[in-house]
CSV table of C-alpha atoms and ligand atoms in Angstrom, one decimal:
chain,number,residue,atom,x,y,z
A,1,MET,CA,35.6,-10.1,99.5
A,2,PRO,CA,34.7,-8.7,103.0
A,3,GLU,CA,35.1,-10.9,106.0
A,4,GLN,CA,33.0,-11.6,109.1
A,5,ASN,CA,34.7,-13.4,112.0
A,6,GLY,CA,37.7,-14.1,109.7
A,7,GLN,CA,35.5,-15.9,107.2
A,8,SER,CA,34.8,-14.7,103.6
A,9,LEU,CA,31.1,-13.8,103.2
A,10,PRO,CA,29.3,-15.4,100.3
A,11,SER,CA,28.6,-12.8,97.6
A,12,TYR,CA,24.9,-12.6,98.3
A,13,LEU,CA,25.6,-11.6,101.8
A,14,ASN,CA,28.2,-9.0,100.8
A,15,PRO,CA,27.1,-5.5,102.0
A,16,LEU,CA,29.1,-3.8,99.3
A,17,GLU,CA,27.0,-5.5,96.6
A,18,PRO,CA,24.2,-3.2,95.3
A,19,GLY,CA,20.8,-4.6,95.8
A,20,PRO,CA,18.0,-4.9,98.3
A,21,TRP,CA,19.8,-7.1,100.7
A,22,GLY,CA,22.8,-4.6,100.8
A,23,SER,CA,20.3,-1.8,101.5
A,24,TYR,CA,18.8,-3.8,104.3
A,25,LEU,CA,22.2,-4.5,105.9
A,26,GLN,CA,23.0,-0.8,105.8
A,27,GLN,CA,19.7,-0.1,107.7
A,28,VAL,CA,20.7,-2.6,110.3
A,29,ASP,CA,24.1,-1.0,110.8
A,30,ARG,CA,22.4,2.3,111.2
A,31,VAL,CA,20.3,1.1,114.2
A,32,ALA,CA,23.2,-0.9,115.8
A,33,PRO,CA,24.3,2.0,118.0
A,34,TYR,CA,20.8,2.2,119.6
A,35,LEU,CA,20.5,-1.4,120.6
A,36,GLY,CA,22.5,-1.4,123.7
A,37,LYS,CA,23.6,-4.8,125.1
A,38,LEU,CA,21.3,-6.5,122.4
A,39,SER,CA,23.8,-5.4,119.8
A,40,LYS,CA,25.8,-8.6,120.7
A,41,TRP,CA,23.1,-10.5,118.8
A,42,ILE,CA,23.0,-8.3,115.8
A,43,SER,CA,24.8,-10.7,113.4
A,44,THR,CA,21.7,-12.9,113.8
A,45,LEU,CA,19.7,-10.2,111.9
A,46,LYS,CA,22.3,-10.3,109.1
A,47,GLN,CA,21.8,-13.9,108.1
A,48,PRO,CA,18.5,-15.3,106.9
A,49,ARG,CA,17.6,-18.3,109.1
A,50,ARG,CA,16.8,-20.5,106.1
A,51,THR,CA,17.0,-20.0,102.3
A,52,LEU,CA,15.4,-22.4,100.0
A,53,ILE,CA,15.9,-22.4,96.2
A,54,VAL,CA,13.7,-24.7,94.2
A,55,ASP,CA,13.4,-25.7,90.6
A,56,VAL,CA,9.7,-25.5,89.4
A,57,PRO,CA,9.2,-27.5,86.2
A,58,VAL,CA,5.8,-26.7,84.4
A,59,GLU,CA,4.2,-28.4,81.5
A,60,LEU,CA,2.9,-25.6,79.3
A,61,ASP,CA,-0.4,-25.7,77.4
A,62,ASN,CA,1.6,-26.5,74.2
A,63,GLY,CA,3.1,-29.6,75.7
A,64,THR,CA,6.6,-28.3,76.2
A,65,ILE,CA,8.3,-28.1,79.6
A,66,GLU,CA,9.7,-24.9,81.1
A,67,HIS,CA,11.7,-24.5,84.3
A,68,PHE,CA,11.4,-21.6,86.8
A,69,GLU,CA,13.5,-20.7,89.7
A,70,GLY,CA,11.6,-20.2,93.0
A,71,TYR,CA,12.6,-19.1,96.4
A,72,ARG,CA,11.3,-19.2,100.0
A,73,VAL,CA,13.4,-17.4,102.7
A,74,GLN,CA,12.7,-17.4,106.4
A,75,HIS,CA,14.6,-14.5,107.8
A,76,SER,CA,13.7,-14.9,111.4
A,77,VAL,CA,11.4,-17.2,113.5
A,78,ALA,CA,12.7,-15.9,116.8
A,79,ARG,CA,9.2,-14.3,117.6
A,80,GLY,CA,7.0,-16.8,115.9
A,81,PRO,CA,6.4,-18.5,112.6
A,82,ALA,CA,7.8,-16.8,109.5
A,83,LYS,CA,5.2,-14.6,107.7
A,84,GLY,CA,5.3,-12.9,104.3
A,85,GLY,CA,4.0,-12.9,100.8
A,86,ILE,CA,4.8,-14.8,97.6
A,87,ARG,CA,5.7,-12.8,94.5
A,88,PHE,CA,5.5,-13.8,90.9
A,89,HIS,CA,7.7,-11.4,88.9
A,90,GLN,CA,10.4,-11.6,86.1
A,91,ASP,CA,12.8,-9.5,88.3
A,92,VAL,CA,12.6,-11.7,91.4
A,93,THR,CA,16.1,-12.4,92.8
A,94,LEU,CA,17.4,-14.1,95.9
A,95,SER,CA,18.7,-10.8,97.2
A,96,GLU,CA,15.2,-9.2,96.8
A,97,VAL,CA,13.5,-12.1,98.5
A,98,MET,CA,16.0,-12.1,101.4
A,99,ALA,CA,15.6,-8.3,101.9
A,100,LEU,CA,11.8,-8.6,101.7
A,101,SER,CA,11.8,-11.4,104.2
A,102,ALA,CA,14.0,-9.3,106.6
A,103,TRP,CA,11.7,-6.3,106.3
A,104,MET,CA,8.8,-8.6,107.2
A,105,SER,CA,10.6,-9.6,110.4
A,106,VAL,CA,11.0,-5.9,111.3
A,107,LYS,CA,7.3,-5.1,110.3
A,108,THR,CA,5.7,-7.9,112.4
A,109,ALA,CA,7.9,-6.8,115.3
A,110,VAL,CA,7.0,-3.1,115.0
A,111,VAL,CA,3.3,-3.9,115.4
A,112,ASN,CA,4.2,-6.7,117.9
A,113,VAL,CA,2.3,-9.5,116.3
A,114,PRO,CA,3.8,-12.9,117.1
A,115,PHE,CA,5.4,-13.7,113.8
A,116,GLY,CA,8.8,-13.7,112.3
A,117,GLY,CA,9.6,-12.7,108.7
A,118,GLY,CA,9.6,-14.7,105.5
A,119,LYS,CA,9.1,-14.1,101.8
A,120,GLY,CA,8.9,-16.2,98.6
A,121,GLY,CA,8.9,-15.7,94.9
A,122,ILE,CA,9.2,-17.2,91.5
A,123,ARG,CA,11.1,-15.6,88.6
A,124,ILE,CA,8.4,-15.5,86.0
A,125,ASN,CA,6.4,-12.9,84.1
A,126,PRO,CA,2.9,-14.3,84.8
A,127,LYS,CA,1.3,-12.2,82.1
A,128,ASN,CA,2.9,-14.4,79.5
A,129,TYR,CA,1.2,-17.6,80.8
A,130,SER,CA,-2.4,-18.9,81.0
A,131,ALA,CA,-4.4,-19.3,84.2
A,132,SER,CA,-4.0,-23.1,84.1
A,133,GLU,CA,-0.2,-22.8,83.6
A,134,ILE,CA,0.0,-20.5,86.6
A,135,GLU,CA,-2.1,-22.9,88.6
A,136,ARG,CA,0.3,-25.8,87.8
A,137,LEU,CA,3.3,-23.5,88.6
A,138,THR,CA,1.8,-22.5,92.0
A,139,ARG,CA,0.9,-26.1,92.9
A,140,ARG,CA,4.4,-27.4,92.0
A,141,TYR,CA,6.1,-24.5,93.8
A,142,THR,CA,4.0,-25.2,96.9
A,143,SER,CA,5.0,-28.9,96.8
A,144,GLU,CA,8.6,-28.0,96.5
A,145,ILE,CA,8.5,-25.5,99.5
A,146,GLY,CA,6.1,-27.8,101.4
A,147,CYS,CA,9.0,-29.1,103.6
A,148,ILE,CA,9.4,-25.7,105.3
A,149,ILE,CA,5.9,-24.0,105.2
A,150,GLY,CA,3.0,-24.8,107.5
A,151,PRO,CA,0.6,-23.1,109.9
A,152,ASN,CA,3.1,-23.3,112.7
A,153,THR,CA,6.3,-22.7,110.7
A,154,ASP,CA,5.9,-20.4,107.8
A,155,ILE,CA,2.7,-18.8,106.5
A,156,PRO,CA,2.7,-17.3,103.0
A,157,ALA,CA,0.3,-14.5,101.7
A,158,PRO,CA,-0.3,-12.6,98.5
A,159,ASP,CA,2.2,-10.2,97.1
A,160,VAL,CA,2.9,-8.7,93.6
A,161,ASN,CA,0.9,-10.7,91.0
A,162,THR,CA,-0.5,-13.2,93.4
A,163,ASN,CA,-3.9,-13.0,95.0
A,164,ALA,CA,-6.6,-14.8,96.9
A,165,GLN,CA,-6.9,-17.5,94.1
A,166,THR,CA,-3.2,-18.2,94.4
A,167,MET,CA,-3.6,-18.7,98.1
A,168,ALA,CA,-6.5,-21.0,97.6
A,169,TRP,CA,-4.3,-23.2,95.3
A,170,ILE,CA,-1.4,-23.1,97.9
A,171,MET,CA,-3.8,-24.1,100.7
A,172,ASP,CA,-5.4,-26.9,98.6
A,173,THR,CA,-2.0,-28.3,97.5
A,174,TYR,CA,-0.5,-28.2,101.0
A,175,SER,CA,-3.7,-29.8,102.4
A,176,ALA,CA,-3.6,-32.5,99.8
A,177,ASN,CA,0.0,-33.3,100.6
A,178,THR,CA,-0.5,-33.4,104.3
A,179,GLY,CA,-3.8,-35.3,104.2
A,180,PHE,CA,-6.0,-32.8,106.0
A,181,THR,CA,-7.5,-29.3,105.3
A,182,SER,CA,-5.1,-26.7,106.7
A,183,PRO,CA,-6.6,-23.1,106.2
A,184,GLY,CA,-3.9,-21.6,108.5
A,185,VAL,CA,-1.0,-22.4,106.1
A,186,VAL,CA,-1.7,-19.1,104.2
A,187,THR,CA,-3.5,-15.8,104.8
A,188,GLY,CA,-5.3,-13.5,102.3
A,189,LYS,CA,-7.5,-16.5,101.3
A,190,PRO,CA,-11.0,-16.2,99.9
A,191,ILE,CA,-13.6,-15.8,102.7
A,192,SER,CA,-15.3,-19.1,101.7
A,193,ILE,CA,-12.2,-21.1,102.7
A,194,GLY,CA,-11.3,-19.3,105.9
A,195,GLY,CA,-10.2,-15.8,104.8
A,196,SER,CA,-10.9,-12.9,107.2
A,197,LEU,CA,-13.5,-10.1,106.8
A,198,GLY,CA,-11.7,-6.8,106.6
A,199,ARG,CA,-8.5,-8.2,105.1
A,200,VAL,CA,-8.8,-6.4,101.8
A,201,GLU,CA,-9.2,-3.0,103.4
A,202,ALA,CA,-6.8,-3.7,106.3
A,203,THR,CA,-3.6,-2.0,105.0
A,204,GLY,CA,-5.5,1.1,103.9
A,205,ARG,CA,-7.4,1.2,107.3
A,206,GLY,CA,-4.1,0.8,109.2
A,207,LEU,CA,-2.6,3.6,107.1
A,208,PHE,CA,-5.6,5.9,107.9
A,209,VAL,CA,-5.1,5.2,111.7
A,210,VAL,CA,-1.4,5.9,111.6
A,211,THR,CA,-2.0,9.1,109.5
A,212,ILE,CA,-4.5,10.4,112.0
A,213,ALA,CA,-2.1,9.8,114.8
A,214,ALA,CA,0.8,11.4,113.0
A,215,LEU,CA,-1.2,14.5,112.1
A,216,LYS,CA,-2.2,15.0,115.7
A,217,ASP,CA,1.4,14.6,116.8
A,218,ALA,CA,2.4,17.3,114.3
A,219,GLY,CA,-0.4,19.6,115.5
A,220,ILE,CA,-2.2,19.5,112.1
A,221,ASN,CA,-6.0,19.4,111.9
A,222,ILE,CA,-7.4,16.6,109.8
A,223,GLU,CA,-10.4,18.9,108.9
A,224,GLY,CA,-9.4,20.4,105.5
A,225,ALA,CA,-5.9,18.8,105.4
A,226,ARG,CA,-4.8,18.4,101.8
A,227,VAL,CA,-4.0,14.9,100.8
A,228,ALA,CA,-2.7,13.4,97.6
A,229,VAL,CA,-2.3,9.7,96.8
A,230,GLN,CA,-0.4,7.7,94.3
A,231,GLY,CA,-2.1,4.4,93.7
A,232,PHE,CA,-5.8,4.1,94.2
A,233,GLY,CA,-6.1,0.4,94.7
A,234,ASN,CA,-6.7,-1.6,98.0
A,235,VAL,CA,-4.2,0.5,100.0
A,236,GLY,CA,-4.5,4.0,98.4
A,237,GLY,CA,-8.2,3.9,97.7
A,238,THR,CA,-9.2,2.7,101.1
A,239,ALA,CA,-6.9,5.2,102.9
A,240,ALA,CA,-8.0,8.2,100.8
A,241,ASN,CA,-11.7,7.4,101.3
A,242,LEU,CA,-11.3,7.0,105.1
A,243,LEU,CA,-9.3,10.3,105.3
A,244,ALA,CA,-12.0,12.1,103.2
A,245,GLU,CA,-14.7,10.7,105.5
A,246,ALA,CA,-12.7,12.1,108.5
A,247,GLY,CA,-12.7,15.6,106.9
A,248,ALA,CA,-9.5,15.6,104.8
A,249,LYS,CA,-9.6,17.1,101.3
A,250,VAL,CA,-8.2,14.5,98.8
A,251,VAL,CA,-6.9,17.0,96.2
A,252,ALA,CA,-5.1,14.7,93.8
A,253,VAL,CA,-4.9,11.0,92.8
A,254,TYR,CA,-2.3,9.4,90.5
A,255,ASP,CA,-2.6,5.9,89.1
A,256,HIS,CA,-1.4,4.0,86.0
A,257,THR,CA,-4.1,5.8,83.9
A,258,GLY,CA,-3.3,9.4,84.8
A,259,VAL,CA,-3.2,12.1,87.5
A,260,ILE,CA,-6.4,13.9,88.5
A,261,HIS,CA,-6.6,17.1,90.6
A,262,HIS,CA,-9.2,19.4,92.2
A,263,GLU,CA,-8.2,21.9,94.8
A,264,ASN,CA,-11.6,21.7,96.6
A,265,GLY,CA,-11.3,17.9,97.0
A,266,ILE,CA,-12.3,14.9,94.9
A,267,ASN,CA,-15.3,12.7,95.8
A,268,THR,CA,-13.4,9.5,96.8
A,269,SER,CA,-16.4,7.2,97.1
A,270,LYS,CA,-17.5,8.2,93.6
A,271,LEU,CA,-14.0,7.7,92.4
A,272,ILE,CA,-13.9,4.2,93.8
A,273,SER,CA,-17.0,3.3,91.8
A,274,HIS,CA,-15.5,4.9,88.7
A,275,VAL,CA,-12.2,2.9,89.1
A,276,ALA,CA,-14.2,-0.3,89.7
A,277,GLN,CA,-16.1,0.3,86.4
A,278,THR,CA,-13.4,1.7,84.2
A,279,GLY,CA,-10.1,0.3,85.7
A,280,GLY,CA,-8.5,3.7,86.5
A,281,VAL,CA,-8.9,7.3,87.5
A,282,ALA,CA,-8.8,8.7,83.9
A,283,GLY,CA,-12.0,10.0,82.6
A,284,PHE,CA,-13.4,10.9,86.1
A,285,GLU,CA,-15.7,13.9,85.7
A,286,GLY,CA,-15.3,17.4,87.2
A,287,VAL,CA,-11.6,17.3,87.8
A,288,ASN,CA,-8.5,18.6,86.1
A,289,SER,CA,-5.6,16.5,84.6
A,290,ILE,CA,-2.1,17.4,85.9
A,291,SER,CA,1.3,16.0,85.1
A,292,PRO,CA,3.3,13.6,87.4
A,293,ASP,CA,5.8,16.5,88.1
A,294,GLU,CA,2.9,18.8,89.2
A,295,PHE,CA,1.6,16.0,91.4
A,296,TRP,CA,4.8,15.6,93.3
A,297,SER,CA,5.1,19.4,93.8
A,298,LEU,CA,1.6,20.0,95.2
A,299,PRO,CA,1.4,22.0,98.5
A,300,LEU,CA,0.0,19.3,100.9
A,301,GLU,CA,-0.4,18.2,104.4
A,302,VAL,CA,-0.2,14.5,103.5
A,303,LEU,CA,1.4,12.7,100.5
A,304,ILE,CA,0.7,8.9,100.3
A,305,PRO,CA,2.7,6.9,97.9
A,306,ALA,CA,0.7,3.6,97.6
A,307,ALA,CA,1.6,2.2,94.2
A,308,LEU,CA,5.2,1.0,93.6
A,309,GLU,CA,8.7,1.1,94.9
A,310,GLY,CA,11.2,3.9,94.3
A,311,GLN,CA,8.6,6.6,93.3
A,312,ILE,CA,10.1,9.2,95.6
A,313,ASN,CA,13.7,9.5,94.4
A,314,GLU,CA,16.5,12.0,93.8
A,315,SER,CA,14.6,13.4,90.8
A,316,ASN,CA,11.5,14.6,92.7
A,317,ALA,CA,12.3,14.5,96.4
A,318,ASN,CA,13.5,18.2,96.5
A,319,ASN,CA,10.2,19.3,94.9
A,320,ILE,CA,8.0,17.7,97.6
A,321,LYS,CA,6.1,20.3,99.6
A,322,ALA,CA,4.0,18.0,101.7
A,323,LYS,CA,4.4,18.3,105.4
A,324,MET,CA,4.3,14.5,105.8
A,325,VAL,CA,4.8,11.4,103.6
A,326,VAL,CA,3.0,8.3,104.8
A,327,GLU,CA,4.3,5.2,103.0
A,328,GLY,CA,1.6,2.8,101.8
A,329,ALA,CA,3.7,0.9,99.3
A,330,ASN,CA,6.8,-1.1,100.3
A,331,GLY,CA,10.0,0.9,99.7
A,332,PRO,CA,8.4,3.9,97.9
A,333,THR,CA,11.2,6.2,99.0
A,334,THR,CA,14.8,5.6,97.9
A,335,PRO,CA,17.5,6.0,100.7
A,336,LYS,CA,18.9,9.1,99.1
A,337,ALA,CA,15.4,10.7,98.7
A,338,ASP,CA,14.8,9.7,102.4
A,339,ASP,CA,17.8,11.9,103.4
A,340,ILE,CA,16.6,14.8,101.2
A,341,LEU,CA,13.1,14.7,102.8
A,342,HIS,CA,14.6,14.5,106.3
A,343,ASN,CA,16.9,17.5,105.6
A,344,ASN,CA,13.9,19.4,104.2
A,345,GLY,CA,11.9,18.7,107.4
A,346,VAL,CA,9.3,16.5,105.8
A,347,ILE,CA,8.1,13.9,108.2
A,348,VAL,CA,8.2,10.4,106.8
A,349,VAL,CA,6.1,7.7,108.3
A,350,PRO,CA,7.8,4.5,107.1
A,351,ASP,CA,6.3,1.5,105.4
A,352,VAL,CA,7.3,-1.0,108.1
A,353,LEU,CA,4.9,0.9,110.4
A,354,ALA,CA,2.4,2.6,108.0
A,355,ASN,CA,1.4,-0.4,105.9
A,356,ALA,CA,1.5,-3.0,108.8
A,357,GLY,CA,-2.3,-3.1,109.0
A,358,GLY,CA,-2.3,-5.9,106.3
A,359,VAL,CA,0.0,-8.3,108.2
A,360,THR,CA,-1.9,-7.5,111.4
A,361,VAL,CA,-5.2,-8.6,109.9
A,362,SER,CA,-3.4,-11.6,108.4
A,363,TYR,CA,-2.5,-12.5,112.0
A,364,PHE,CA,-6.2,-12.1,112.9
A,365,GLU,CA,-7.0,-14.5,109.9
A,366,TRP,CA,-4.5,-17.0,111.3
A,367,VAL,CA,-5.9,-16.8,114.8
A,368,GLN,CA,-9.4,-17.3,113.5
A,369,ASN,CA,-8.2,-20.4,111.4
A,370,ASN,CA,-6.4,-21.9,114.4
A,371,SER,CA,-9.6,-21.5,116.6
A,372,SER,CA,-12.1,-22.2,113.9
A,373,PHE,CA,-14.1,-19.3,115.2
A,374,TYR,CA,-14.7,-16.3,112.9
A,375,TRP,CA,-15.0,-12.6,113.9
A,376,THR,CA,-17.2,-9.9,112.5
A,377,GLU,CA,-15.8,-7.1,110.3
A,378,LYS,CA,-16.4,-4.7,113.3
A,379,GLU,CA,-14.4,-6.9,115.6
A,380,ILE,CA,-11.6,-7.0,113.1
A,381,ASN,CA,-11.5,-3.2,112.7
A,382,ASP,CA,-11.9,-2.6,116.5
A,383,ARG,CA,-8.8,-4.8,117.1
A,384,LEU,CA,-6.7,-3.3,114.3
A,385,GLN,CA,-7.2,0.3,115.5
A,386,PRO,CA,-5.3,0.1,118.8
A,387,ILE,CA,-2.5,-2.0,117.5
A,388,MET,CA,-1.8,0.6,114.7
A,389,HIS,CA,-2.3,3.6,117.0
A,390,ASP,CA,0.0,2.2,119.8
A,391,ALA,CA,2.7,1.2,117.2
A,392,TYR,CA,2.7,4.8,116.0
A,393,LEU,CA,2.9,6.3,119.5
A,394,ALA,CA,5.7,3.8,120.5
A,395,THR,CA,7.7,4.6,117.3
A,396,ALA,CA,7.2,8.4,117.8
A,397,ALA,CA,8.4,8.1,121.4
A,398,THR,CA,11.6,6.2,120.3
A,399,ALA,CA,12.2,8.8,117.6
A,400,LYS,CA,12.0,11.6,120.2
A,401,GLU,CA,14.1,9.8,122.8
A,402,HIS,CA,17.0,9.2,120.3
A,403,ASN,CA,16.4,12.2,118.1
A,404,VAL,CA,16.2,10.1,115.0
A,405,SER,CA,13.7,9.7,112.1
A,406,LEU,CA,10.6,7.6,112.4
A,407,ARG,CA,12.1,5.1,110.1
A,408,THR,CA,15.2,4.6,112.2
A,409,ALA,CA,13.0,4.6,115.3
A,410,ALA,CA,10.8,1.8,113.8
A,411,PHE,CA,13.9,-0.2,113.0
A,412,ILE,CA,15.1,0.3,116.6
A,413,SER,CA,11.9,-1.0,118.1
A,414,GLY,CA,11.5,-3.8,115.6
A,415,CYS,CA,15.1,-5.0,115.8
A,416,SER,CA,15.1,-4.7,119.6
A,417,ARG,CA,12.0,-7.0,119.9
A,418,ILE,CA,13.6,-9.6,117.5
A,419,LEU,CA,16.9,-9.6,119.4
A,420,GLU,CA,15.2,-9.7,122.8
A,421,ALA,CA,13.5,-12.9,121.7
A,422,ARG,CA,16.8,-14.2,120.3
A,423,GLU,CA,18.7,-13.5,123.5
A,424,ILE,CA,16.1,-14.9,125.9
A,425,ARG,CA,15.7,-18.1,123.8
A,426,GLY,CA,19.5,-18.5,123.5
A,427,LEU,CA,21.4,-20.3,120.8
A,428,PHE,CA,20.9,-24.1,120.4
A,429,PRO,CA,23.1,-26.1,121.1
B,1,NAD,P1,-3.4,-2.5,93.9
B,1,NAD,O1,-3.1,-3.4,92.7
B,1,NAD,O2,-4.8,-2.7,94.5
B,1,NAD,O3,-3.3,-1.0,93.5
B,1,NAD,C1,-2.1,-0.5,92.9
B,1,NAD,C2,-2.4,0.9,92.4
B,1,NAD,O4,-1.2,1.4,91.9
B,1,NAD,C3,-3.4,1.1,91.3
B,1,NAD,O5,-4.2,2.2,91.6
B,1,NAD,C4,-2.5,1.3,90.1
B,1,NAD,O6,-3.2,2.0,89.1
B,1,NAD,C5,-1.4,2.1,90.7
B,1,NAD,N1,-0.2,2.0,89.8
B,1,NAD,C6,0.3,0.9,89.2
B,1,NAD,N2,1.3,1.3,88.4
B,1,NAD,C7,1.5,2.6,88.5
B,1,NAD,C8,2.3,3.6,87.9
B,1,NAD,N3,3.3,3.2,87.1
B,1,NAD,N4,2.1,4.9,88.3
B,1,NAD,C9,1.1,5.3,89.1
B,1,NAD,N5,0.3,4.4,89.7
B,1,NAD,C10,0.4,3.1,89.4
B,1,NAD,O7,-2.3,-2.8,95.0
B,1,NAD,P2,-2.4,-2.5,96.5
B,1,NAD,O8,-2.7,-3.8,97.3
B,1,NAD,O9,-3.1,-1.3,96.8
B,1,NAD,O10,-0.8,-2.3,96.9
B,1,NAD,C11,-0.2,-1.0,96.6
B,1,NAD,C12,1.2,-1.1,97.3
B,1,NAD,O11,1.1,-1.3,98.7
B,1,NAD,C13,2.1,-2.1,96.7
B,1,NAD,O12,3.5,-1.6,96.7
B,1,NAD,C14,2.1,-3.2,97.8
B,1,NAD,O13,3.2,-4.0,97.8
B,1,NAD,C15,1.9,-2.4,99.0
B,1,NAD,N6,1.3,-3.1,100.1
B,1,NAD,C16,0.1,-3.7,100.0
B,1,NAD,C17,-0.4,-4.4,101.1
B,1,NAD,C18,-1.8,-5.0,101.0
B,1,NAD,O14,-2.3,-5.6,101.9
B,1,NAD,N7,-2.5,-4.9,99.8
B,1,NAD,C19,0.2,-4.5,102.3
B,1,NAD,C20,1.5,-3.9,102.4
B,1,NAD,C21,2.0,-3.2,101.3
């Protein structure tokens, strides 16, 4: 077992173990040489600040009792309360939740919103349970993690298989336990209980702002730029539609129902209505069907993976002919594929920058809850735009200064901000 300061590391902190936390530790090691005197504090990035594992017993509709394992990890609170989603999935592990919480610390720092990083999850396949069972699960989990979450300490949000309704149950349970209504304990809530206008589209809108800035930087005109997007939900659908409105040609869309293509461009606003009515892109009129392999090989200016993790991997990375990949999903590019794209001269705008519009508007939601004063959708969008644009410019400048990829540059600026806060606060006692 590897050692740190002469002490054996617990297995879940072992960088030689495969898994998301191991990948995160490797990313941190990669930025260490660029942190200057702040590297003295780097070990504080390699330990989550607080890790809570809870048992969540639930009485099922048939009267039996089942136990689920739940987690809440606060990776860093050096820059502000922990912030990050809650995931219900059968593959949730402590390693995954730790890594996702650490990536949230980096993401909030890259866009410089005053939050740290957190994440939570329950190991469950929610599709096998009724809505009332999921409500009981959510409420019991909230009670169990209630000792560490709160509007000033740790603020959950939706993630895979959780949504605005889940946030409403968390907010209600937390409020019932504390004795007063506390909208700021979660973000991504329904508008009627303090959610923010513009939150649903925020990640796609932020992705759009960053894509425009990256195209300009690369000397590529948005007018007529060929764009393909995998995932046509909140993130991919919004980003594709905004890019089309700005003059781009969305030539292909790939979702769980199929892959559609038209070399003159697909009408994205009609496609949004079609997906809302039918559940997917399949059956959209006036386009051709292509295979996933053909999708990944299209000649493009911009490729946007906005569906799932690991979609760009060793099997397709060498075929990618896009000039630029802008990551809407979290972790859509495997580390090996990332190296292949880099060697092939493909610009990759990383997830911790490109999809940070969501957490930025979550920050706006929290600010509105704290002040009980609500903004218009225009105010939200007008405040989001400069934050995303400036974050891109700062990351691109760091990449040029150190001659590194945008991903490494984003990690340099994110980790530097976290460690600056750590250093100036000092260690207690
Ligand atoms: P969504 O559920 O609205 O849309 C998901 C899309 O992915 C759908 O179009 C679906 O058809 C497609 N998809 C699912 N399985 C697929 C498959 N096997 N092959 C091809 N396409 C498939 O989700 P979303 O909110 O748009 O999130 C998309 C990604 O962005 C996720 O990875 C999410 O974690 C990430 N993300 C979302 C936000 C946010 O605020 N919504 C913020 C940061 C990151």
